[in-house]
CSV table of C-alpha atoms in Angstrom, one decimal:
chain,number,residue,atom,x,y,z
L,1,UNK,CA,41.2,19.4,-2.3
L,2,UNK,CA,41.2,18.1,1.2
L,3,UNK,CA,40.7,21.6,2.6
L,4,UNK,CA,37.8,22.2,0.3
L,5,UNK,CA,36.1,19.0,1.4
L,6,UNK,CA,36.7,19.8,5.0
L,7,UNK,CA,35.2,23.3,4.5
L,8,UNK,CA,32.2,21.8,2.8
L,9,UNK,CA,31.6,19.4,5.7
L,10,UNK,CA,32.0,22.3,8.1
L,11,UNK,CA,29.4,24.3,6.3
L,12,UNK,CA,27.0,21.4,6.2
L,13,UNK,CA,27.6,20.7,9.9
L,14,UNK,CA,26.9,24.3,10.8
L,15,UNK,CA,23.8,24.6,8.5
L,16,UNK,CA,22.1,21.3,9.5
L,17,UNK,CA,23.6,20.9,13.0
L,18,UNK,CA,25.0,17.5,12.2
L,19,UNK,CA,27.3,17.2,15.2
L,20,UNK,CA,24.6,18.4,17.5
L,21,UNK,CA,22.3,15.7,16.2
L,22,UNK,CA,25.0,13.0,16.4
L,23,UNK,CA,25.0,12.3,12.7
L,24,UNK,CA,27.2,12.7,9.6
L,25,UNK,CA,27.0,13.8,6.0
L,26,UNK,CA,27.3,10.1,4.9
L,27,UNK,CA,24.6,8.9,7.2
L,28,UNK,CA,22.2,11.7,6.1
L,29,UNK,CA,22.8,11.1,2.4
L,30,UNK,CA,22.2,7.3,2.8
L,31,UNK,CA,19.1,8.0,4.8
L,32,UNK,CA,17.8,10.4,2.2
L,33,UNK,CA,18.4,7.9,-0.6
L,34,UNK,CA,16.6,5.2,1.5
L,35,UNK,CA,13.6,7.5,2.0
L,36,UNK,CA,13.5,8.2,-1.7
L,37,UNK,CA,13.6,4.5,-2.6
L,38,UNK,CA,10.7,3.7,-0.3
L,39,UNK,CA,8.5,6.5,-1.8
L,40,UNK,CA,9.7,6.6,-5.4
L,41,UNK,CA,6.5,4.7,-6.3
L,42,UNK,CA,4.6,8.0,-6.1
L,43,UNK,CA,6.2,9.2,-9.3
L,44,UNK,CA,4.5,6.4,-11.3
L,45,UNK,CA,1.4,6.0,-9.2
L,46,UNK,CA,0.5,9.7,-9.1
L,47,UNK,CA,0.9,10.0,-12.8
L,48,UNK,CA,-1.3,7.0,-13.4
L,49,UNK,CA,-4.0,8.2,-11.0
L,50,UNK,CA,-4.2,11.8,-12.2
L,51,UNK,CA,-4.0,10.8,-15.9
L,52,UNK,CA,-7.4,9.1,-15.5
L,53,UNK,CA,-8.8,12.6,-15.3
L,54,UNK,CA,-7.4,13.5,-18.7
L,55,UNK,CA,-4.2,15.1,-17.5
L,56,UNK,CA,-1.0,14.4,-19.5
L,57,UNK,CA,0.7,11.5,-17.8
L,58,UNK,CA,4.2,12.6,-18.6
L,59,UNK,CA,3.5,16.1,-17.4
L,60,UNK,CA,2.1,14.8,-14.1
L,61,UNK,CA,5.2,12.6,-13.7
L,62,UNK,CA,7.5,15.7,-14.0
L,63,UNK,CA,5.2,17.9,-11.8
L,64,UNK,CA,5.3,15.2,-9.1
L,65,UNK,CA,9.1,15.0,-9.1
L,66,UNK,CA,9.5,18.8,-9.1
L,67,UNK,CA,6.9,19.3,-6.3
L,68,UNK,CA,8.5,16.6,-4.2
L,69,UNK,CA,11.9,18.3,-4.7
L,70,UNK,CA,10.6,21.7,-3.7
L,71,UNK,CA,8.6,20.5,-0.7
L,72,UNK,CA,11.3,18.2,0.6
L,73,UNK,CA,14.0,21.0,0.3
L,74,UNK,CA,11.7,23.5,2.0
L,75,UNK,CA,11.3,21.0,4.9
L,76,UNK,CA,15.0,20.6,5.1
L,77,UNK,CA,15.9,24.3,4.9
L,78,UNK,CA,13.1,25.7,7.0
L,79,UNK,CA,12.6,23.1,9.7
L,80,UNK,CA,15.8,21.0,9.4
L,81,UNK,CA,13.8,17.8,9.8
L,82,UNK,CA,14.4,14.5,7.9
L,83,UNK,CA,10.9,14.4,6.6
L,84,UNK,CA,10.2,14.2,2.9
L,85,UNK,CA,7.2,15.6,1.1
L,86,UNK,CA,5.4,14.6,-2.2
L,87,UNK,CA,1.9,14.5,-3.6
L,88,UNK,CA,0.0,12.4,-1.2
L,89,UNK,CA,-1.8,9.0,-1.7
L,90,UNK,CA,-5.5,9.2,-0.9
L,91,UNK,CA,-5.5,12.9,-1.6
L,92,UNK,CA,-4.7,12.2,-5.3
L,93,UNK,CA,-7.5,9.5,-5.3
L,94,UNK,CA,-10.0,12.1,-4.0
L,95,UNK,CA,-8.8,14.5,-6.6
L,96,UNK,CA,-9.3,12.1,-9.5
L,97,UNK,CA,-12.1,9.7,-8.5
L,98,UNK,CA,-14.3,12.0,-6.4
L,99,UNK,CA,-13.9,15.6,-7.7
L,100,UNK,CA,-13.3,14.9,-11.4
L,101,UNK,CA,-14.8,11.4,-12.2
L,102,UNK,CA,-17.4,11.4,-9.5
L,103,UNK,CA,-18.6,15.1,-9.2
L,104,UNK,CA,-18.0,15.7,-12.9
L,105,UNK,CA,-15.7,18.7,-12.6
L,106,UNK,CA,-12.6,19.3,-14.7
L,107,UNK,CA,-9.1,18.5,-13.4
L,108,UNK,CA,-8.5,22.3,-13.6
L,109,UNK,CA,-11.2,22.7,-11.0
L,110,UNK,CA,-9.5,20.2,-8.8
L,111,UNK,CA,-6.2,21.9,-9.2
L,112,UNK,CA,-7.8,25.2,-8.3
L,113,UNK,CA,-9.2,23.6,-5.1
L,114,UNK,CA,-5.7,22.4,-4.2
L,115,UNK,CA,-4.3,25.9,-4.8
L,116,UNK,CA,-6.9,27.5,-2.5
L,117,UNK,CA,-6.2,24.8,0.1
L,118,UNK,CA,-2.5,25.6,0.0
L,119,UNK,CA,-3.1,29.4,0.4
L,120,UNK,CA,-5.4,28.7,3.3
L,121,UNK,CA,-2.8,26.5,4.9
L,122,UNK,CA,-0.2,29.2,4.6
L,123,UNK,CA,-2.5,31.6,6.4
L,124,UNK,CA,-3.3,29.0,9.1
L,125,UNK,CA,0.4,28.3,9.6
L,126,UNK,CA,1.3,32.0,9.9
L,127,UNK,CA,-1.4,32.5,12.5
L,128,UNK,CA,-0.2,29.4,14.4
L,129,UNK,CA,-3.5,27.6,14.1
L,130,UNK,CA,-2.0,24.4,12.7
L,131,UNK,CA,0.8,24.4,15.3
L,132,UNK,CA,-1.7,24.7,18.1
L,133,UNK,CA,-3.6,21.7,16.8
L,134,UNK,CA,-0.4,19.6,17.1
L,135,UNK,CA,0.3,21.0,20.6
L,136,UNK,CA,-3.1,20.2,21.9
L,137,UNK,CA,-2.8,16.5,21.2
L,138,UNK,CA,-2.1,14.7,24.5
L,139,UNK,CA,1.3,12.8,24.8
L,140,UNK,CA,-0.5,9.5,25.2
L,141,UNK,CA,-2.1,9.9,21.8
L,142,UNK,CA,1.1,11.1,20.2
L,143,UNK,CA,2.7,7.7,21.2
L,144,UNK,CA,-0.4,6.0,19.8
L,145,UNK,CA,-0.1,7.9,16.5
L,146,UNK,CA,3.6,6.8,16.2
L,147,UNK,CA,2.6,3.1,16.8
L,148,UNK,CA,-0.4,3.5,14.5
L,149,UNK,CA,1.7,4.9,11.6
L,150,UNK,CA,4.1,2.0,12.2
L,151,UNK,CA,1.3,-0.5,11.9
L,152,UNK,CA,-0.1,1.4,8.9
L,153,UNK,CA,3.1,1.4,6.8
L,154,UNK,CA,3.9,-2.2,7.8
L,155,UNK,CA,0.4,-3.2,6.6
L,156,UNK,CA,1.1,-1.3,3.3
L,157,UNK,CA,4.4,-3.3,3.0
L,158,UNK,CA,2.7,-6.6,3.7
L,159,UNK,CA,-0.1,-5.8,1.2
L,160,UNK,CA,2.2,-4.5,-1.5
L,161,UNK,CA,4.3,-7.7,-1.3
L,162,UNK,CA,1.3,-10.0,-1.5
L,163,UNK,CA,2.0,-11.5,2.0
L,164,UNK,CA,-1.5,-10.3,3.0
L,165,UNK,CA,-4.3,-10.3,0.5
L,166,UNK,CA,-8.0,-9.8,0.2
L,167,UNK,CA,-9.9,-13.0,0.8
L,168,UNK,CA,-13.1,-14.7,2.0
L,169,UNK,CA,-12.3,-13.5,5.5
L,170,UNK,CA,-11.6,-9.9,4.5
L,171,UNK,CA,-7.9,-10.5,4.8
L,172,UNK,CA,-5.9,-13.6,4.6
L,173,UNK,CA,-2.3,-14.9,4.1
L,174,UNK,CA,-1.1,-14.7,0.6
L,175,UNK,CA,0.5,-17.4,-1.5
L,176,UNK,CA,3.9,-17.8,0.2
L,177,UNK,CA,5.1,-20.1,-2.7
L,178,UNK,CA,4.8,-17.2,-5.1
L,179,UNK,CA,8.4,-16.3,-6.3
L,180,UNK,CA,7.7,-12.5,-5.8
L,181,UNK,CA,6.5,-13.1,-2.2
L,182,UNK,CA,9.6,-15.3,-1.6
L,183,UNK,CA,11.8,-12.5,-2.9
L,184,UNK,CA,10.2,-10.1,-0.5
L,185,UNK,CA,10.6,-12.5,2.4
L,186,UNK,CA,14.3,-12.9,1.5
L,187,UNK,CA,14.6,-9.1,1.6
L,188,UNK,CA,12.9,-9.0,4.9
L,189,UNK,CA,15.2,-11.6,6.5
L,190,UNK,CA,18.3,-9.9,5.0
L,191,UNK,CA,17.3,-6.4,6.2
L,192,UNK,CA,16.3,-7.8,9.6
L,193,UNK,CA,19.7,-9.4,10.1
L,194,UNK,CA,21.6,-6.3,9.0
L,195,UNK,CA,19.3,-4.2,11.2
L,196,UNK,CA,19.9,-6.5,14.2
L,197,UNK,CA,23.6,-6.2,13.7
L,198,UNK,CA,23.4,-2.4,13.5
L,199,UNK,CA,25.0,-2.3,10.1
L,200,UNK,CA,24.8,1.0,8.2
L,201,UNK,CA,22.7,0.6,5.1
L,202,UNK,CA,20.5,-2.0,6.6
L,203,UNK,CA,17.6,-0.8,4.5
L,204,UNK,CA,19.4,0.5,1.4
L,205,UNK,CA,21.6,-2.5,0.7
L,206,UNK,CA,18.7,-5.1,0.8
L,207,UNK,CA,16.7,-2.9,-1.6
L,208,UNK,CA,19.5,-2.8,-4.1
L,209,UNK,CA,20.2,-6.5,-3.7
L,210,UNK,CA,16.6,-7.6,-4.0
L,211,UNK,CA,16.1,-5.4,-7.1
L,212,UNK,CA,19.1,-6.9,-8.7
L,213,UNK,CA,18.1,-10.5,-7.9
L,214,UNK,CA,14.6,-9.9,-9.2
L,215,UNK,CA,15.9,-8.5,-12.5
L,216,UNK,CA,18.4,-11.3,-13.0
L,217,UNK,CA,15.8,-14.0,-12.2
L,218,UNK,CA,13.3,-12.4,-14.6
L,219,UNK,CA,10.9,-11.7,-11.8
L,220,UNK,CA,11.2,-7.9,-12.1
L,221,UNK,CA,11.2,-5.9,-15.3
L,222,UNK,CA,14.6,-4.7,-16.4
L,223,UNK,CA,14.6,-1.0,-17.3
L,224,UNK,CA,14.8,-0.6,-21.1
L,225,UNK,CA,16.9,2.5,-20.9
L,226,UNK,CA,19.0,4.4,-18.4
L,227,UNK,CA,18.3,8.0,-19.4
L,228,UNK,CA,15.1,9.5,-20.8
L,229,UNK,CA,13.9,12.9,-21.9
L,230,UNK,CA,12.4,15.1,-19.2
L,231,UNK,CA,8.6,15.4,-20.0
L,232,UNK,CA,7.2,19.0,-20.3
L,233,UNK,CA,4.8,20.2,-17.7
L,234,UNK,CA,3.3,22.8,-20.1
L,235,UNK,CA,0.0,20.9,-20.6
L,236,UNK,CA,-0.9,21.3,-16.9
L,237,UNK,CA,1.3,24.2,-15.7
L,238,UNK,CA,-0.8,27.1,-14.1
L,239,UNK,CA,-4.0,25.5,-15.2
L,240,UNK,CA,-5.6,26.2,-11.8
L,241,UNK,CA,-6.2,29.8,-13.0
L,242,UNK,CA,-8.3,28.6,-16.0
L,243,UNK,CA,-11.4,27.8,-13.8
L,244,UNK,CA,-14.5,30.0,-14.4
L,245,UNK,CA,-15.4,32.4,-11.5
L,246,UNK,CA,-18.8,30.9,-10.9
L,247,UNK,CA,-17.2,27.5,-10.2
L,248,UNK,CA,-14.6,29.0,-7.8
L,249,UNK,CA,-17.3,30.6,-5.7
L,250,UNK,CA,-19.6,27.5,-5.8
L,251,UNK,CA,-20.7,25.4,-2.8
L,252,UNK,CA,-19.1,22.4,-4.3
L,253,UNK,CA,-15.7,24.2,-4.3
L,254,UNK,CA,-16.2,24.9,-0.6
L,255,UNK,CA,-16.9,21.2,0.1
L,256,UNK,CA,-13.9,20.1,-2.0
L,257,UNK,CA,-11.5,22.6,-0.4
L,258,UNK,CA,-12.7,21.7,3.1
L,259,UNK,CA,-12.2,18.0,2.4
L,260,UNK,CA,-8.7,18.6,1.0
L,261,UNK,CA,-7.9,20.8,4.1
L,262,UNK,CA,-9.3,18.3,6.6
L,263,UNK,CA,-7.5,15.2,5.3
L,264,UNK,CA,-4.2,16.9,4.5
L,265,UNK,CA,-4.2,18.7,7.9
L,266,UNK,CA,-4.5,15.5,10.0
L,267,UNK,CA,-2.4,13.3,7.7
L,268,UNK,CA,0.4,15.8,8.0
L,269,UNK,CA,-0.1,16.3,11.7
L,270,UNK,CA,-0.1,12.6,12.3
L,271,UNK,CA,3.0,12.0,10.1
L,272,UNK,CA,5.0,14.9,11.7
L,273,UNK,CA,4.1,13.8,15.3
L,274,UNK,CA,4.6,10.1,14.6
L,275,UNK,CA,7.8,10.3,12.6
L,276,UNK,CA,9.3,13.1,14.8
L,277,UNK,CA,8.6,11.0,17.9
L,278,UNK,CA,10.5,8.0,16.5
L,279,UNK,CA,13.4,10.3,15.7
L,280,UNK,CA,13.4,11.7,19.2
L,281,UNK,CA,12.7,15.2,17.8
L,282,UNK,CA,9.9,16.0,20.3
L,283,UNK,CA,10.9,18.2,23.3
L,284,UNK,CA,10.4,17.3,27.0
L,285,UNK,CA,6.8,18.4,26.8
L,286,UNK,CA,6.0,16.2,23.8
L,287,UNK,CA,5.9,19.2,21.4
L,288,UNK,CA,7.5,19.5,18.0
L,289,UNK,CA,10.0,22.4,18.4
L,290,UNK,CA,9.8,23.6,14.8
L,291,UNK,CA,6.2,22.6,14.0
L,292,UNK,CA,5.5,26.0,12.4
L,293,UNK,CA,8.4,25.8,10.0
L,294,UNK,CA,7.5,22.2,9.1
L,295,UNK,CA,3.9,23.0,8.5
L,296,UNK,CA,4.9,26.1,6.4
L,297,UNK,CA,7.1,23.8,4.2
L,298,UNK,CA,4.0,21.6,3.7
L,299,UNK,CA,1.9,24.5,2.8
L,300,UNK,CA,4.5,25.8,0.3
L,301,UNK,CA,4.7,22.3,-1.2
L,302,UNK,CA,0.9,22.1,-1.7
L,303,UNK,CA,0.7,25.7,-3.2
L,304,UNK,CA,3.6,25.2,-5.6
L,305,UNK,CA,2.4,21.7,-6.5
L,306,UNK,CA,-1.0,23.1,-7.5
L,307,UNK,CA,0.7,25.7,-9.8
L,308,UNK,CA,2.9,23.0,-11.3
L,309,UNK,CA,-0.1,20.7,-11.9
L,310,UNK,CA,-0.3,18.1,-9.2
L,311,UNK,CA,-2.5,17.1,-6.3
L,312,UNK,CA,-1.9,18.0,-2.6
L,313,UNK,CA,1.7,17.7,-1.4
L,314,UNK,CA,2.1,16.3,2.1
L,315,UNK,CA,4.6,14.8,4.5
L,316,UNK,CA,5.3,11.1,3.9
L,317,UNK,CA,5.3,8.4,6.6
L,318,UNK,CA,8.0,6.6,4.5
L,319,UNK,CA,10.4,9.2,5.9
L,320,UNK,CA,10.6,6.9,8.9
L,321,UNK,CA,12.7,4.6,6.8
L,322,UNK,CA,15.3,7.3,6.4
L,323,UNK,CA,15.2,8.0,10.2
L,324,UNK,CA,15.6,4.3,10.8
L,325,UNK,CA,18.7,4.5,8.7
L,326,UNK,CA,20.0,7.2,10.9
L,327,UNK,CA,18.8,10.4,9.3
L,328,UNK,CA,18.2,13.2,11.8
L,329,UNK,CA,18.4,16.5,10.0
L,330,UNK,CA,17.1,18.4,7.0
L,331,UNK,CA,20.1,17.1,4.9
L,332,UNK,CA,18.2,13.8,4.7
L,333,UNK,CA,15.1,15.4,3.2
L,334,UNK,CA,17.1,17.6,0.8
L,335,UNK,CA,18.9,14.5,-0.4
L,336,UNK,CA,15.5,12.9,-1.0
L,337,UNK,CA,14.4,16.0,-2.9
L,338,UNK,CA,17.5,15.9,-5.1
L,339,UNK,CA,16.8,12.3,-5.8
L,340,UNK,CA,13.4,13.2,-7.0
L,341,UNK,CA,14.9,15.8,-9.3
L,342,UNK,CA,17.4,13.3,-10.5
L,343,UNK,CA,14.6,10.9,-11.3
L,344,UNK,CA,13.4,13.3,-14.0
L,345,UNK,CA,16.5,12.3,-16.1
L,346,UNK,CA,16.8,8.6,-15.0
L,347,UNK,CA,13.1,7.8,-14.8
L,348,UNK,CA,13.5,4.2,-16.3
L,349,UNK,CA,15.9,3.2,-13.5
L,350,UNK,CA,14.0,4.8,-10.6
L,351,UNK,CA,10.6,3.6,-11.6
L,352,UNK,CA,11.9,0.1,-12.0
L,353,UNK,CA,12.4,-0.3,-8.2
L,354,UNK,CA,10.0,-3.1,-7.4
L,355,UNK,CA,7.7,-3.2,-4.4
L,356,UNK,CA,9.4,-6.5,-3.4
L,357,UNK,CA,12.5,-4.3,-2.6
L,358,UNK,CA,10.7,-1.6,-0.7
L,359,UNK,CA,8.1,-3.7,1.2
L,360,UNK,CA,10.7,-5.2,3.7
L,361,UNK,CA,11.7,-1.7,4.7
L,362,UNK,CA,8.2,-0.6,5.4
L,363,UNK,CA,7.5,-3.7,7.5
L,364,UNK,CA,10.7,-3.2,9.6
L,365,UNK,CA,10.1,0.5,10.0
L,366,UNK,CA,6.6,-0.6,11.4
L,367,UNK,CA,8.4,-2.8,13.9
L,368,UNK,CA,10.6,0.0,15.0
L,369,UNK,CA,7.7,2.5,15.4
L,370,UNK,CA,5.6,0.0,17.3
L,371,UNK,CA,8.0,0.4,20.2
L,372,UNK,CA,6.0,3.5,21.2
L,373,UNK,CA,3.3,1.2,22.5
L,374,UNK,CA,5.5,0.6,25.6
L,375,UNK,CA,5.0,4.3,26.6
L,376,UNK,CA,1.2,3.9,26.9
L,377,UNK,CA,-0.4,3.2,30.2
L,378,UNK,CA,-2.9,0.5,29.4
L,379,UNK,CA,-3.9,0.2,33.1
L,380,UNK,CA,-5.9,3.5,32.7
L,381,UNK,CA,-8.7,2.7,30.3
L,382,UNK,CA,-9.3,6.4,29.6
L,383,UNK,CA,-5.9,6.3,28.0
L,384,UNK,CA,-5.8,2.7,26.8
L,385,UNK,CA,-9.1,2.9,24.8
L,386,UNK,CA,-8.3,6.1,22.9
L,387,UNK,CA,-4.7,4.9,22.3
L,388,UNK,CA,-5.9,1.5,21.0
L,389,UNK,CA,-8.5,3.1,18.7
L,390,UNK,CA,-5.9,5.5,17.3
L,391,UNK,CA,-3.3,2.9,16.4
L,392,UNK,CA,-5.8,0.2,15.4
L,393,UNK,CA,-8.0,2.4,13.1
L,394,UNK,CA,-5.1,3.7,11.0
L,395,UNK,CA,-4.4,0.4,9.2
L,396,UNK,CA,-8.0,-0.9,9.5
L,397,UNK,CA,-9.5,2.3,8.0
L,398,UNK,CA,-6.4,2.8,5.8
L,399,UNK,CA,-6.2,6.4,7.0
L,400,UNK,CA,-3.9,8.3,9.5
L,401,UNK,CA,-6.5,11.0,9.7
L,402,UNK,CA,-9.3,8.6,10.8
L,403,UNK,CA,-7.1,7.1,13.4
L,404,UNK,CA,-6.4,10.5,15.0
L,405,UNK,CA,-10.1,11.3,14.8
L,406,UNK,CA,-11.2,8.2,16.7
L,407,UNK,CA,-8.5,8.8,19.2
L,408,UNK,CA,-9.3,12.4,19.9
L,409,UNK,CA,-13.1,11.9,20.1
L,410,UNK,CA,-12.8,8.9,22.5
L,411,UNK,CA,-10.1,10.5,24.6
L,412,UNK,CA,-12.3,13.7,25.1
L,413,UNK,CA,-15.5,11.7,25.8
L,414,UNK,CA,-13.9,9.3,28.2
L,415,UNK,CA,-12.0,12.0,30.2
L,416,UNK,CA,-15.1,14.2,30.5
L,417,UNK,CA,-17.4,11.3,31.4
L,418,UNK,CA,-15.0,10.1,34.2
L,419,UNK,CA,-14.5,13.5,35.8
L,420,UNK,CA,-11.0,13.9,34.4
L,421,UNK,CA,-11.8,17.3,32.9
L,422,UNK,CA,-8.4,18.7,33.8
L,423,UNK,CA,-6.8,16.4,31.2
L,424,UNK,CA,-9.0,17.9,28.4
L,425,UNK,CA,-8.4,21.3,26.9
L,426,UNK,CA,-10.8,23.4,25.0
L,427,UNK,CA,-9.1,22.7,21.7
L,428,UNK,CA,-9.7,18.9,22.1
L,429,UNK,CA,-13.4,19.6,22.7
L,430,UNK,CA,-13.7,21.8,19.7
L,431,UNK,CA,-11.9,19.3,17.5
L,432,UNK,CA,-14.1,16.5,18.7
L,433,UNK,CA,-17.2,18.5,17.8
L,434,UNK,CA,-15.7,19.3,14.4
L,435,UNK,CA,-14.9,15.6,13.8
L,436,UNK,CA,-18.4,14.5,14.7
L,437,UNK,CA,-19.9,17.0,12.3
L,438,UNK,CA,-17.5,15.8,9.7
L,439,UNK,CA,-18.8,12.2,10.0
L,440,UNK,CA,-22.4,13.5,9.9
L,441,UNK,CA,-22.1,15.8,6.9
L,442,UNK,CA,-19.1,14.5,5.0
L,443,UNK,CA,-19.6,10.7,4.9
């Protein structure tokens, strides 16, 4: 028995380069579970959002879990990165509220657009176009992207917990006497202490503890079952092929596909660069060594997800929680993927994890990622201004993509206007023009 376990550990070590990345199977598995728990909300949220278009909620729940499993495993096996994938927030809202409820098209039309997007992304990845976009981003902006994502997910955590709420002054402090807010603050303090003491499970343990306290105190709903039947995806499976040809070759389809492409491209690029930077996965030139494989995994996830019946699959910034827990290889993302698959059978338990348990993790991950600000030269305003706009606009505009857009445009304009043309490449100029056109024609 001992020999078998040793052999298995040896195989995993060789496959995922655990020793080379100074990690272990235990650390990777805990990191993967941690990542899953911070993003498990997508199972319920995605089903709720897409069901408003008339899609079967149970089928979407199952498709979301399966797509996350396939995408995350593809990332782990192809790129060996601890970055999980699942249907993306924002992209699912565009799918439901703009394409279907706003433009009046069927959800089958929207699925077809996602499928076309996935196929285009596969082609762009094979031809290295997406990889070149990542490589052309200056190191100063990559550090700003990391910090911006940190601020963004910390803001999500604060908002989800009710610590920050909408108010007369746009945003204001929430009711700190609310029992749910107090539960979150308790989890934040507990996780902060464990993190400061460098205790393994600093994120996972508080999530379990807070969930248990919330259920015992009656603040959080207790799951009414442990195991449930797996919903069928038949009502939405392969429905992307049911769209009439005249709709596929319409101008609206071009606009919808381009929007999906645009948002997914820069959300994924921002997530990969930011999360990889925090995990020290960038090389000495600030490039992501296996960017092509990572982007290919993303493209596969989107394409397969469309066939299954869900919106665009993308890399998740919540993966930073697993990295914060010590995850450094693809074994982390595969563990997360397996947890999504397991969730199909234990949906009542996984979907009962409250935001009060996950919010502290998001906030503390934001703290960890904000350390990238120390790598930015604020004495040079041609660097400081683009960097500031990048990390400030992400939480304020509630979009990773918009933060990158503001950063690249301002970086290009300031460098060209101050005779620092040698710091600007042709790709940045072309991207800046494309972004400006996007704001003009796709408001």
